[in-house]
Coordinates of C-alpha atoms in Angstrom, one line a residue:
M6 CA 31.1 -7.4 -8.0
K7 CA 34.7 -7.4 -7.0
S8 CA 34.6 -3.9 -5.6
A9 CA 31.5 -4.8 -3.5
I10 CA 33.3 -7.8 -2.1
M11 CA 36.4 -5.7 -1.3
G12 CA 34.2 -3.1 0.4
I13 CA 32.5 -5.6 2.7
C14 CA 35.7 -7.4 3.4
L15 CA 37.3 -4.2 4.5
L16 CA 34.3 -3.4 6.7
A17 CA 34.4 -6.8 8.2
F18 CA 38.2 -7.2 8.7
C19 CA 38.8 -3.6 9.8
S20 CA 36.2 -4.0 12.6
P21 CA 37.6 -4.9 16.1
A22 CA 37.7 -8.6 16.9
F23 CA 34.9 -8.2 19.4
A24 CA 32.6 -6.6 16.8
E25 CA 30.3 -8.5 14.5
I26 CA 29.0 -7.1 11.2
I27 CA 25.4 -8.2 10.2
Q28 CA 23.8 -7.3 6.9
I29 CA 20.1 -6.5 6.6
L30 CA 18.5 -6.5 3.2
H31 CA 15.0 -5.1 3.1
T32 CA 12.0 -4.3 0.8
N33 CA 8.4 -3.4 1.5
D34 CA 5.0 -2.9 -0.3
L35 CA 5.7 -5.1 -3.4
H36 CA 1.9 -5.3 -3.9
S37 CA 2.0 -8.3 -6.4
H38 CA 4.1 -6.4 -9.0
L39 CA 5.6 -9.6 -10.1
E40 CA 7.1 -8.4 -13.3
H41 CA 8.3 -4.9 -12.6
A42 CA 7.6 -1.6 -10.9
P43 CA 4.8 0.6 -12.4
H44 CA 5.8 2.3 -15.7
R45 CA 9.4 1.0 -15.2
P46 CA 10.0 -2.3 -17.0
E47 CA 13.7 -2.0 -16.3
I48 CA 13.4 -2.1 -12.5
G49 CA 11.9 -4.2 -9.8
G50 CA 9.9 -7.5 -10.1
Y51 CA 10.2 -10.6 -8.0
A52 CA 12.6 -12.4 -10.4
R53 CA 15.0 -9.5 -10.4
M54 CA 14.7 -9.0 -6.6
K55 CA 15.7 -12.7 -6.0
V56 CA 18.8 -12.2 -8.1
L57 CA 19.8 -9.1 -6.2
I58 CA 19.2 -10.5 -2.7
D59 CA 21.1 -13.7 -3.6
K60 CA 24.0 -11.6 -5.0
H61 CA 24.3 -9.4 -1.9
R62 CA 23.9 -12.3 0.5
Q63 CA 26.7 -14.1 -1.4
I64 CA 29.0 -11.1 -1.3
A65 CA 28.5 -10.7 2.4
A66 CA 29.0 -14.4 3.1
Y67 CA 32.4 -14.3 1.3
A68 CA 33.5 -11.8 3.9
G69 CA 32.0 -13.8 6.8
V70 CA 29.1 -11.5 7.2
G71 CA 25.7 -13.0 7.9
T72 CA 22.5 -11.6 6.2
I73 CA 18.9 -11.3 7.2
A74 CA 16.5 -10.6 4.3
M75 CA 13.3 -8.8 5.4
D76 CA 10.1 -7.5 3.9
G77 CA 7.9 -4.8 5.4
G78 CA 4.5 -6.3 4.3
D79 CA 1.8 -5.7 1.6
T80 CA 2.9 -8.5 -0.6
M81 CA -0.6 -9.3 -2.0
E82 CA -3.2 -6.8 -3.3
G83 CA -2.2 -4.1 -5.7
N84 CA -1.9 -5.6 -9.1
L85 CA -3.9 -8.0 -11.3
Y86 CA -1.4 -10.7 -10.6
Y87 CA -3.1 -10.8 -7.1
M88 CA -6.1 -12.5 -8.9
A89 CA -3.9 -15.3 -10.4
D90 CA -5.1 -18.5 -8.6
K91 CA -6.7 -16.3 -5.9
G92 CA -3.5 -15.0 -4.4
R93 CA -1.5 -18.2 -4.5
K94 CA 0.8 -17.4 -7.3
T95 CA 1.9 -14.2 -5.6
L96 CA 2.8 -16.0 -2.4
E97 CA 4.5 -18.7 -4.4
A98 CA 6.7 -16.1 -6.1
F99 CA 7.3 -14.3 -2.8
N100 CA 8.4 -17.6 -1.2
R101 CA 11.0 -18.1 -4.0
I102 CA 12.7 -14.7 -3.5
G103 CA 14.4 -16.0 -0.4
Y104 CA 13.3 -13.7 2.5
D105 CA 14.0 -14.8 6.0
V106 CA 11.2 -12.9 7.6
S107 CA 8.2 -10.6 6.7
V108 CA 5.4 -8.8 8.4
L109 CA 1.7 -9.0 7.5
G110 CA 0.5 -5.8 5.9
N111 CA -3.1 -4.5 5.6
H112 CA -3.3 -5.4 1.9
D113 CA -2.3 -9.0 2.9
Y114 CA -5.6 -9.6 4.7
L115 CA -8.1 -7.4 2.8
M116 CA -9.5 -10.5 1.0
A117 CA -10.7 -11.3 4.6
A118 CA -9.9 -14.2 6.9
D119 CA -11.4 -17.1 5.0
D120 CA -9.3 -16.5 1.9
L121 CA -6.1 -15.7 3.8
E122 CA -6.6 -19.0 5.7
A123 CA -6.9 -20.9 2.4
I124 CA -3.9 -19.2 0.8
V125 CA -1.5 -20.0 3.7
R126 CA -2.9 -23.5 3.9
D127 CA -2.2 -24.1 0.2
V128 CA 1.1 -22.1 0.0
P129 CA 2.7 -22.3 3.4
P130 CA 5.1 -19.4 3.9
S131 CA 8.8 -20.4 3.6
F132 CA 9.8 -17.4 5.8
G133 CA 8.8 -16.2 9.2
L134 CA 5.5 -14.3 8.9
L135 CA 5.0 -12.0 11.8
A136 CA 2.3 -9.8 13.3
A137 CA 2.5 -9.7 17.1
N138 CA -0.7 -7.5 17.4
F139 CA -2.7 -9.7 14.9
K140 CA -5.0 -12.1 16.8
M141 CA -7.2 -14.6 15.0
N142 CA -9.9 -16.9 16.4
S143 CA -9.1 -20.5 16.9
N144 CA -11.1 -21.6 13.9
Y145 CA -8.3 -20.3 11.6
P146 CA -5.7 -22.9 12.3
N147 CA -3.4 -22.2 9.3
I148 CA -3.2 -18.5 10.0
N149 CA -2.5 -19.2 13.7
Q150 CA 0.1 -21.7 12.7
H151 CA 2.0 -19.4 10.3
V152 CA 1.5 -15.9 11.7
K153 CA 3.7 -15.5 14.7
P154 CA 4.7 -12.6 17.0
V155 CA 8.4 -12.9 16.8
W156 CA 11.3 -14.6 14.9
E157 CA 14.8 -15.3 16.1
T158 CA 18.2 -16.2 14.6
V159 CA 21.9 -16.4 15.6
I160 CA 24.5 -14.8 13.3
N161 CA 28.2 -15.4 14.3
G162 CA 27.2 -15.8 17.9
V163 CA 24.9 -12.8 18.0
K164 CA 21.3 -13.5 18.8
V165 CA 18.9 -11.4 16.8
G166 CA 15.2 -11.2 17.6
V167 CA 12.5 -9.6 15.3
V168 CA 9.0 -8.6 16.4
G169 CA 6.4 -7.9 13.7
I170 CA 3.9 -5.1 14.1
T171 CA 1.0 -4.5 11.6
L172 CA -1.2 -1.5 11.3
N173 CA -4.0 -1.0 13.8
D174 CA -6.4 1.1 11.7
M175 CA -10.1 0.8 11.4
L176 CA -9.9 1.8 7.7
Y177 CA -8.6 -1.8 7.1
K178 CA -9.1 -4.0 10.1
W179 CA -12.9 -4.0 9.8
R180 CA -12.3 -6.8 7.2
L181 CA -11.5 -9.1 10.2
K182 CA -14.7 -8.5 12.1
G183 CA -15.9 -11.7 13.6
A184 CA -12.7 -13.5 12.7
G185 CA -10.1 -11.7 14.7
K186 CA -8.7 -8.4 15.8
I187 CA -5.6 -6.1 15.6
E188 CA -4.3 -4.7 18.9
N189 CA -2.4 -1.5 19.8
E190 CA 1.0 -1.3 18.0
T191 CA 3.0 0.1 20.8
D192 CA 1.6 -2.2 23.5
A193 CA 2.4 -5.3 21.4
A194 CA 5.9 -4.0 20.4
K195 CA 6.8 -3.2 24.0
Y196 CA 5.6 -6.6 25.4
W197 CA 7.4 -8.7 22.7
A198 CA 10.6 -6.6 22.7
K199 CA 10.9 -7.2 26.4
Y200 CA 10.2 -10.9 25.8
L201 CA 13.0 -11.1 23.2
R202 CA 15.4 -9.3 25.6
K203 CA 14.6 -11.9 28.3
R204 CA 15.4 -14.6 25.9
G205 CA 18.8 -13.3 25.5
N206 CA 18.5 -11.5 22.1
Q207 CA 21.3 -9.0 21.9
I208 CA 19.7 -7.1 18.9
V209 CA 16.0 -6.5 18.8
I210 CA 14.4 -5.3 15.6
A211 CA 10.9 -4.2 14.9
L212 CA 9.7 -5.2 11.4
T213 CA 6.7 -3.0 10.9
H214 CA 3.9 -2.2 8.5
I215 CA 2.6 1.0 10.1
G216 CA 4.3 3.9 8.2
V217 CA 7.1 6.2 9.1
S218 CA 5.0 8.5 11.3
K219 CA 3.9 5.6 13.5
D220 CA 7.4 4.1 13.4
K221 CA 8.7 7.3 15.1
Q222 CA 6.0 7.0 17.8
L223 CA 7.0 3.4 18.2
A224 CA 10.7 4.3 18.6
F225 CA 9.8 7.0 21.2
N226 CA 7.7 4.7 23.3
V227 CA 9.7 1.4 23.0
P228 CA 13.3 2.0 24.0
E229 CA 13.8 -1.8 24.1
L230 CA 14.1 -1.7 20.3
D231 CA 17.5 -1.3 18.4
L232 CA 16.2 -0.8 14.9
I233 CA 12.9 -0.4 13.0
V234 CA 12.6 -1.7 9.4
G235 CA 9.3 -0.4 8.1
G236 CA 6.7 -0.3 5.4
H237 CA 3.1 0.9 4.6
S238 CA 3.8 4.6 3.9
H239 CA 5.8 3.8 0.7
T240 CA 8.6 6.1 1.9
E241 CA 12.0 6.2 0.2
L242 CA 14.4 6.8 3.1
H243 CA 17.8 7.2 1.5
K244 CA 19.2 8.2 4.8
V245 CA 18.5 6.6 8.2
V246 CA 16.0 8.5 10.3
Y247 CA 16.9 8.6 14.0
Q248 CA 14.2 9.0 16.6
K249 CA 15.0 9.6 20.3
S250 CA 13.1 7.2 22.6
I251 CA 11.5 8.2 25.9
N252 CA 14.8 7.5 27.7
G253 CA 17.0 9.3 25.2
K254 CA 18.1 6.2 23.2
S255 CA 18.5 7.0 19.5
I256 CA 16.7 4.4 17.4
P257 CA 17.3 4.2 13.6
I258 CA 14.3 3.8 11.2
V259 CA 14.6 2.7 7.6
Q260 CA 12.1 2.0 4.7
A261 CA 12.6 1.1 1.0
G262 CA 9.9 2.9 -0.9
K263 CA 7.5 0.6 -2.8
Y264 CA 6.9 -1.9 -5.6
G265 CA 10.4 -3.3 -5.5
E266 CA 12.0 -0.2 -6.9
W267 CA 14.6 -0.3 -4.2
L268 CA 16.5 -2.9 -2.1
G269 CA 17.7 -1.5 1.2
K270 CA 21.0 -2.6 2.6
I271 CA 22.1 -1.9 6.2
M272 CA 25.4 -2.9 7.7
L273 CA 25.0 -3.3 11.4
D274 CA 28.1 -3.3 13.8
Y275 CA 27.4 -5.0 17.1
N276 CA 30.0 -4.6 19.8
K277 CA 30.0 -7.7 22.0
L278 CA 31.9 -5.9 24.8
T279 CA 29.9 -2.7 25.1
K280 CA 26.7 -4.4 23.8
K281 CA 26.2 -1.4 21.6
L282 CA 24.8 -1.4 18.1
K283 CA 25.6 1.1 15.4
I284 CA 25.0 1.4 11.7
Q285 CA 28.2 1.2 9.7
S286 CA 26.5 2.0 6.4
Y287 CA 23.1 2.3 4.8
E288 CA 21.8 2.7 1.2
L289 CA 18.8 2.2 -1.0
M290 CA 20.0 0.4 -4.1
A291 CA 17.9 0.8 -7.3
A292 CA 16.6 -2.6 -8.2
Y293 CA 18.2 -2.9 -11.6
S294 CA 19.6 -6.2 -12.8
D295 CA 20.2 -7.7 -16.2
E296 CA 19.5 -11.1 -14.7
K297 CA 16.2 -12.5 -13.6
D298 CA 15.6 -15.7 -11.8
P299 CA 14.3 -18.3 -14.3
G300 CA 12.2 -20.2 -11.8
I301 CA 10.2 -17.0 -10.8
E302 CA 10.0 -16.0 -14.5
A303 CA 8.4 -19.4 -15.2
L304 CA 6.0 -18.9 -12.3
I305 CA 5.0 -15.5 -13.7
G306 CA 4.2 -17.2 -17.0
K307 CA 1.9 -19.6 -15.2
A308 CA 0.3 -16.7 -13.4
N309 CA -0.5 -15.1 -16.8
E310 CA -2.0 -18.4 -17.9
D311 CA -4.2 -18.3 -14.9
L312 CA -5.3 -14.8 -15.7
Y313 CA -6.0 -15.7 -19.4
D314 CA -8.1 -18.7 -18.2
L315 CA -10.0 -16.4 -15.9
Y316 CA -10.6 -13.5 -18.2
G317 CA -9.7 -14.6 -21.7
K318 CA -6.4 -13.4 -23.3
E319 CA -7.9 -11.4 -26.1
W320 CA -10.4 -9.7 -23.8
L321 CA -7.8 -8.9 -21.1
E322 CA -5.1 -7.6 -23.5
G323 CA -7.6 -5.8 -25.8
I324 CA -6.9 -2.1 -26.4
V325 CA -9.8 0.1 -25.4
G326 CA -8.1 3.5 -25.7
H327 CA -4.9 5.5 -25.3
S328 CA -3.5 7.4 -22.4
Y329 CA -1.1 10.3 -23.0
L330 CA -0.5 10.6 -19.2
R331 CA 3.2 10.8 -18.3
P332 CA 5.0 8.3 -16.1
N333 CA 6.7 11.1 -14.2
T334 CA 6.2 11.7 -10.5
E335 CA 7.2 15.3 -10.9
V336 CA 4.2 15.9 -13.2
D337 CA 1.8 14.0 -11.0
D338 CA -0.5 12.8 -13.7
K339 CA -1.8 10.3 -11.1
K340 CA -4.1 13.1 -9.9
I341 CA -5.7 13.3 -13.4
W342 CA -6.3 9.5 -13.3
H343 CA -8.1 9.8 -9.9
F344 CA -10.5 12.4 -11.2
F345 CA -11.0 10.3 -14.4
I346 CA -12.0 7.4 -12.2
N347 CA -14.4 9.5 -10.2
D348 CA -16.0 11.0 -13.3
S349 CA -16.4 7.4 -14.7
M350 CA -18.4 6.3 -11.7
M351 CA -20.6 9.3 -11.8
E352 CA -21.3 9.0 -15.5
S353 CA -21.8 5.3 -15.6
T354 CA -24.5 5.4 -12.9
H355 CA -26.0 8.8 -13.9
A356 CA -25.4 10.0 -10.4
D357 CA -25.6 13.6 -9.4
F358 CA -22.0 13.5 -8.2
A359 CA -19.3 11.0 -7.1
I360 CA -16.9 10.6 -4.2
H361 CA -13.7 8.6 -4.5
A362 CA -10.6 8.1 -2.3
S363 CA -7.2 8.3 -3.9
A364 CA -5.8 5.6 -1.7
L365 CA -8.1 3.1 -3.5
S366 CA -6.1 3.6 -6.7
G367 CA -2.4 2.9 -6.9
D368 CA 0.4 4.6 -8.8
N369 CA 0.0 2.3 -11.9
Y370 CA -2.3 4.5 -13.9
P371 CA -2.3 3.6 -17.6
V372 CA 0.3 5.1 -20.0
G373 CA 0.2 4.4 -23.7
D374 CA -2.2 1.9 -25.1
V375 CA -5.0 1.2 -22.5
T376 CA -5.9 -2.4 -22.1
R377 CA -8.4 -3.9 -19.7
R378 CA -5.4 -5.2 -17.7
S379 CA -4.0 -1.7 -17.4
I380 CA -7.5 -0.4 -16.3
Y381 CA -7.6 -2.9 -13.5
N382 CA -4.0 -2.1 -12.5
G383 CA -5.0 1.6 -12.4
T384 CA -7.5 0.8 -9.6
P385 CA -6.3 -2.6 -8.3
R386 CA -8.8 -3.3 -5.5
T387 CA -10.8 -6.5 -4.9
F388 CA -12.4 -7.6 -1.7
D389 CA -13.7 -10.9 -2.8
F390 CA -11.9 -13.2 -5.3
N391 CA -15.2 -14.2 -6.8
D392 CA -15.7 -10.5 -7.9
K393 CA -13.1 -10.9 -10.6
Y394 CA -13.7 -7.5 -12.0
G395 CA -12.7 -5.7 -8.8
Y396 CA -14.7 -3.2 -6.8
N397 CA -18.2 -2.4 -7.9
V398 CA -19.7 1.1 -8.1
Y399 CA -22.3 1.7 -5.3
T400 CA -24.9 4.4 -5.2
A401 CA -26.8 6.0 -2.3
S402 CA -29.5 8.6 -1.9
V403 CA -28.2 11.2 0.5
S404 CA -29.4 14.6 1.7
G405 CA -27.7 17.9 0.9
V406 CA -26.8 18.5 4.6
W407 CA -24.8 15.3 4.6
I408 CA -22.8 16.5 1.6
K409 CA -21.8 19.6 3.4
L410 CA -20.9 17.7 6.5
V411 CA -18.7 15.3 4.5
A412 CA -16.9 18.1 2.7
T413 CA -16.3 20.0 5.9
A414 CA -15.0 16.9 7.8
A415 CA -12.8 15.8 4.9
M416 CA -11.2 19.3 4.8
N417 CA -10.5 19.3 8.5
L418 CA -9.4 15.6 8.8
N419 CA -7.3 15.7 5.6
V420 CA -9.2 12.7 4.3
P421 CA -8.0 11.9 0.8
L422 CA -11.3 12.3 -1.0
Y423 CA -12.0 13.4 -4.5
F424 CA -15.4 15.0 -5.6
S425 CA -16.9 15.1 -9.0
G426 CA -20.1 17.0 -9.9
I427 CA -20.0 19.6 -7.2
T428 CA -18.2 22.8 -6.4
F429 CA -17.7 24.5 -3.1
Q430 CA -16.0 27.4 -1.4
W431 CA -13.9 27.3 1.7
K432 CA -11.9 29.4 4.2
K433 CA -9.6 28.7 7.1
K434 CA -10.9 30.1 10.3
A435 CA -8.9 31.7 13.1
N436 CA -9.0 28.4 15.1
G437 CA -7.4 26.5 12.2
K438 CA -10.5 24.7 11.2
Y439 CA -12.0 24.9 7.7
K440 CA -15.4 26.3 6.8
V441 CA -17.1 25.0 3.7
W442 CA -20.0 26.8 2.0
G443 CA -21.6 27.6 -1.4
I444 CA -21.8 24.0 -2.4
K445 CA -23.3 23.8 -5.9
H446 CA -24.5 21.1 -8.2
K447 CA -24.9 22.0 -11.9
G448 CA -24.5 25.6 -11.0
E449 CA -27.2 25.7 -8.4
R450 CA -26.7 25.7 -4.6
I451 CA -27.5 22.3 -3.1
K452 CA -30.6 22.2 -1.0
L453 CA -29.9 20.8 2.5
L454 CA -33.1 18.7 2.6
K455 CA -33.1 17.5 -1.0
R456 CA -31.9 13.9 -1.8
Y457 CA -29.1 13.5 -4.2
N458 CA -27.9 10.3 -5.9
V459 CA -24.2 9.8 -5.1
A460 CA -21.8 7.3 -6.6
F461 CA -19.0 5.7 -4.5
S462 CA -16.5 3.0 -4.9
E463 CA -17.4 -0.2 -3.1
A464 CA -14.8 0.3 -0.3
I465 CA -16.3 3.6 0.9
V466 CA -19.7 2.1 1.3
R467 CA -18.8 -1.4 2.7
G468 CA -16.0 0.0 4.8
G469 CA -18.2 2.8 6.0
Y470 CA -20.9 0.5 7.1
S471 CA -18.4 -1.5 9.2
I472 CA -16.4 1.4 10.5
S473 CA -19.1 3.9 11.6
K474 CA -22.7 3.6 12.7
L475 CA -23.2 7.1 11.5
V476 CA -22.0 6.2 8.0
G477 CA -24.3 3.2 8.2
L478 CA -27.3 5.5 8.9
I479 CA -26.4 8.0 6.2
L480 CA -25.8 5.3 3.6
H481 CA -28.4 2.9 4.8
N482 CA -30.0 2.8 1.3
G483 CA -26.6 2.3 -0.5
K484 CA -26.9 -0.3 -3.2
R485 CA -24.5 -2.2 -5.4
T486 CA -24.9 -1.5 -9.1
D487 CA -24.3 -3.9 -11.9
T488 CA -21.3 -1.8 -13.0
S489 CA -17.8 -2.6 -11.8
M490 CA -15.3 0.2 -11.6
W491 CA -13.4 -1.6 -14.4
K492 CA -16.4 -1.4 -16.7
A493 CA -17.2 2.2 -15.7
I494 CA -13.7 3.3 -16.7
E495 CA -13.8 1.3 -20.0
E496 CA -17.1 3.0 -20.9
K497 CA -15.6 6.4 -20.0
F498 CA -12.7 5.7 -22.5
A499 CA -15.3 4.8 -25.1
R500 CA -17.1 8.1 -24.6
E501 CA -14.1 10.3 -24.0
G502 CA -11.7 8.8 -26.5
D503 CA -8.1 9.2 -25.5
L504 CA -7.0 10.5 -22.1
Y505 CA -4.8 13.6 -22.3
P506 CA -2.8 15.6 -19.7
D507 CA -5.1 18.6 -20.2
Y508 CA -8.2 16.6 -19.0
L509 CA -8.4 18.7 -15.8
D510 CA -7.9 21.9 -17.7
R511 CA -10.9 21.1 -19.7
Y512 CA -13.2 19.9 -17.0
Y513 CA -11.9 21.4 -13.7
R514 CA -10.6 24.6 -12.3
H515 CA -7.5 25.1 -10.2
D516 CA -8.4 27.8 -7.7
I517 CA -9.9 25.9 -4.8
L518 CA -8.2 23.9 -2.1
S519 CA -9.8 20.5 -2.1
I520 CA -9.0 17.2 -0.4
G521 CA -5.7 15.6 -1.3
G522 CA -4.5 13.4 1.6
R523 CA -2.6 13.9 4.8
E524 CA -1.1 17.1 3.5
M525 CA -3.5 19.6 1.9
E526 CA -2.8 20.1 -1.8
R527 CA -4.0 22.5 -4.5
V528 CA -6.1 20.3 -6.6
M529 CA -9.2 20.7 -8.8
V530 CA -12.9 21.0 -8.5
P531 CA -15.4 20.7 -11.3
V532 CA -16.1 23.8 -13.4
D533 CA -19.6 25.1 -13.1
P534 CA -21.5 24.9 -16.4
E535 CA -21.8 28.2 -18.3

């Protein structure tokens, strides 16, 4: 503590008299992990994060350095705590951390506009909640009252303006259809950055939830910005990324990973004479602390009571199996969990095969004793609070030709899809595109005109209907089953027994390039039966 104070004092007092030091503390993508980060009870959590932010704010204040605490969005969906009092407990806990400003993330509105309206009505944000490109109809007065395009403050005579930019992506914004819209990120950032300049802001910051790749595009196209503090892509930037703008200005970009594992700290040096901004220092600090805020801890206890009232404590905490998966990102047992989910859907509905997207499951796959709580946290997605068991499994009858089209498109678009129940071959053509052929089901080539029963997670079907007319035509007979993904996975544990790291070795082979996200990965496809 003393060394930290000395360091900031030296930084402040050694700066020229015409320079001002401003501290930015930042997080992003907490996703309702109120207690701690996945598989890491010693790190993260809202009660621990409040203690850390308060501590570093106090240290800076001792040296006369002002602080802005920021969050890069996705506060809500991502953990069962999101279901406590229909999102309200999460926002209450977030309020208590002490942020000055945050941006709306895509997982903050996936419950759709009516529920978001009710949440911010019942738990008004105590911080500036931003999204300059997020436009809601007039019949959502609470959202319009609380979600603003910009936020401003003055620190030691330096005026700082922040513009919030959320993700403009059809994969998510379809949930706002009929209630509002999300506009182009660059257009909104440019308009409001110029607005903040005209209002005399000497430092203009974009607080974004669009991912590092789009942050770079934003920096290139909007030279009016001085700094981008980001979220969405869950990127741990331990060093500042600098992006040249269209006029040659170098704009710094930072992001602090995910789930409250890190607290970012930037020390900005603003020269009042030259009107230039530079970063004196930057670091991601692991969010360890022996202390936890007692008020937030008590609120987490109430959130658990809400969940026990909703599900029943014995039911929720009941052990249904054991997972020997390893909580080690180098091992990447998360991939095993994704295939286990996919197989669960296929088997529970007796489908011919199943398709699942890895993005619909988080990093919190079960390790050790598997409870129903840990099953939900391993695939923590809910569109409607009344569907308290999360996404349902959907099925649809589709033709074999569609299967080939989807596999080919997914390969070429790097769509993060996982397949169970089929095998296929592929090759990369001279033009860089992938060709898929030899698709088999149960060892036999699929027939292009034959209908097959396919299992999907709810998001793929409901989202597909809203995003694409073509998907709507293909899946026009898609139907919701009586099986939630939660139930399908529990039944899979009952059949399978425990989940071991050799699950893929037993059921899949490793020699085909399948679909693994934005970067192609060597993953697994089902083994043909003997």
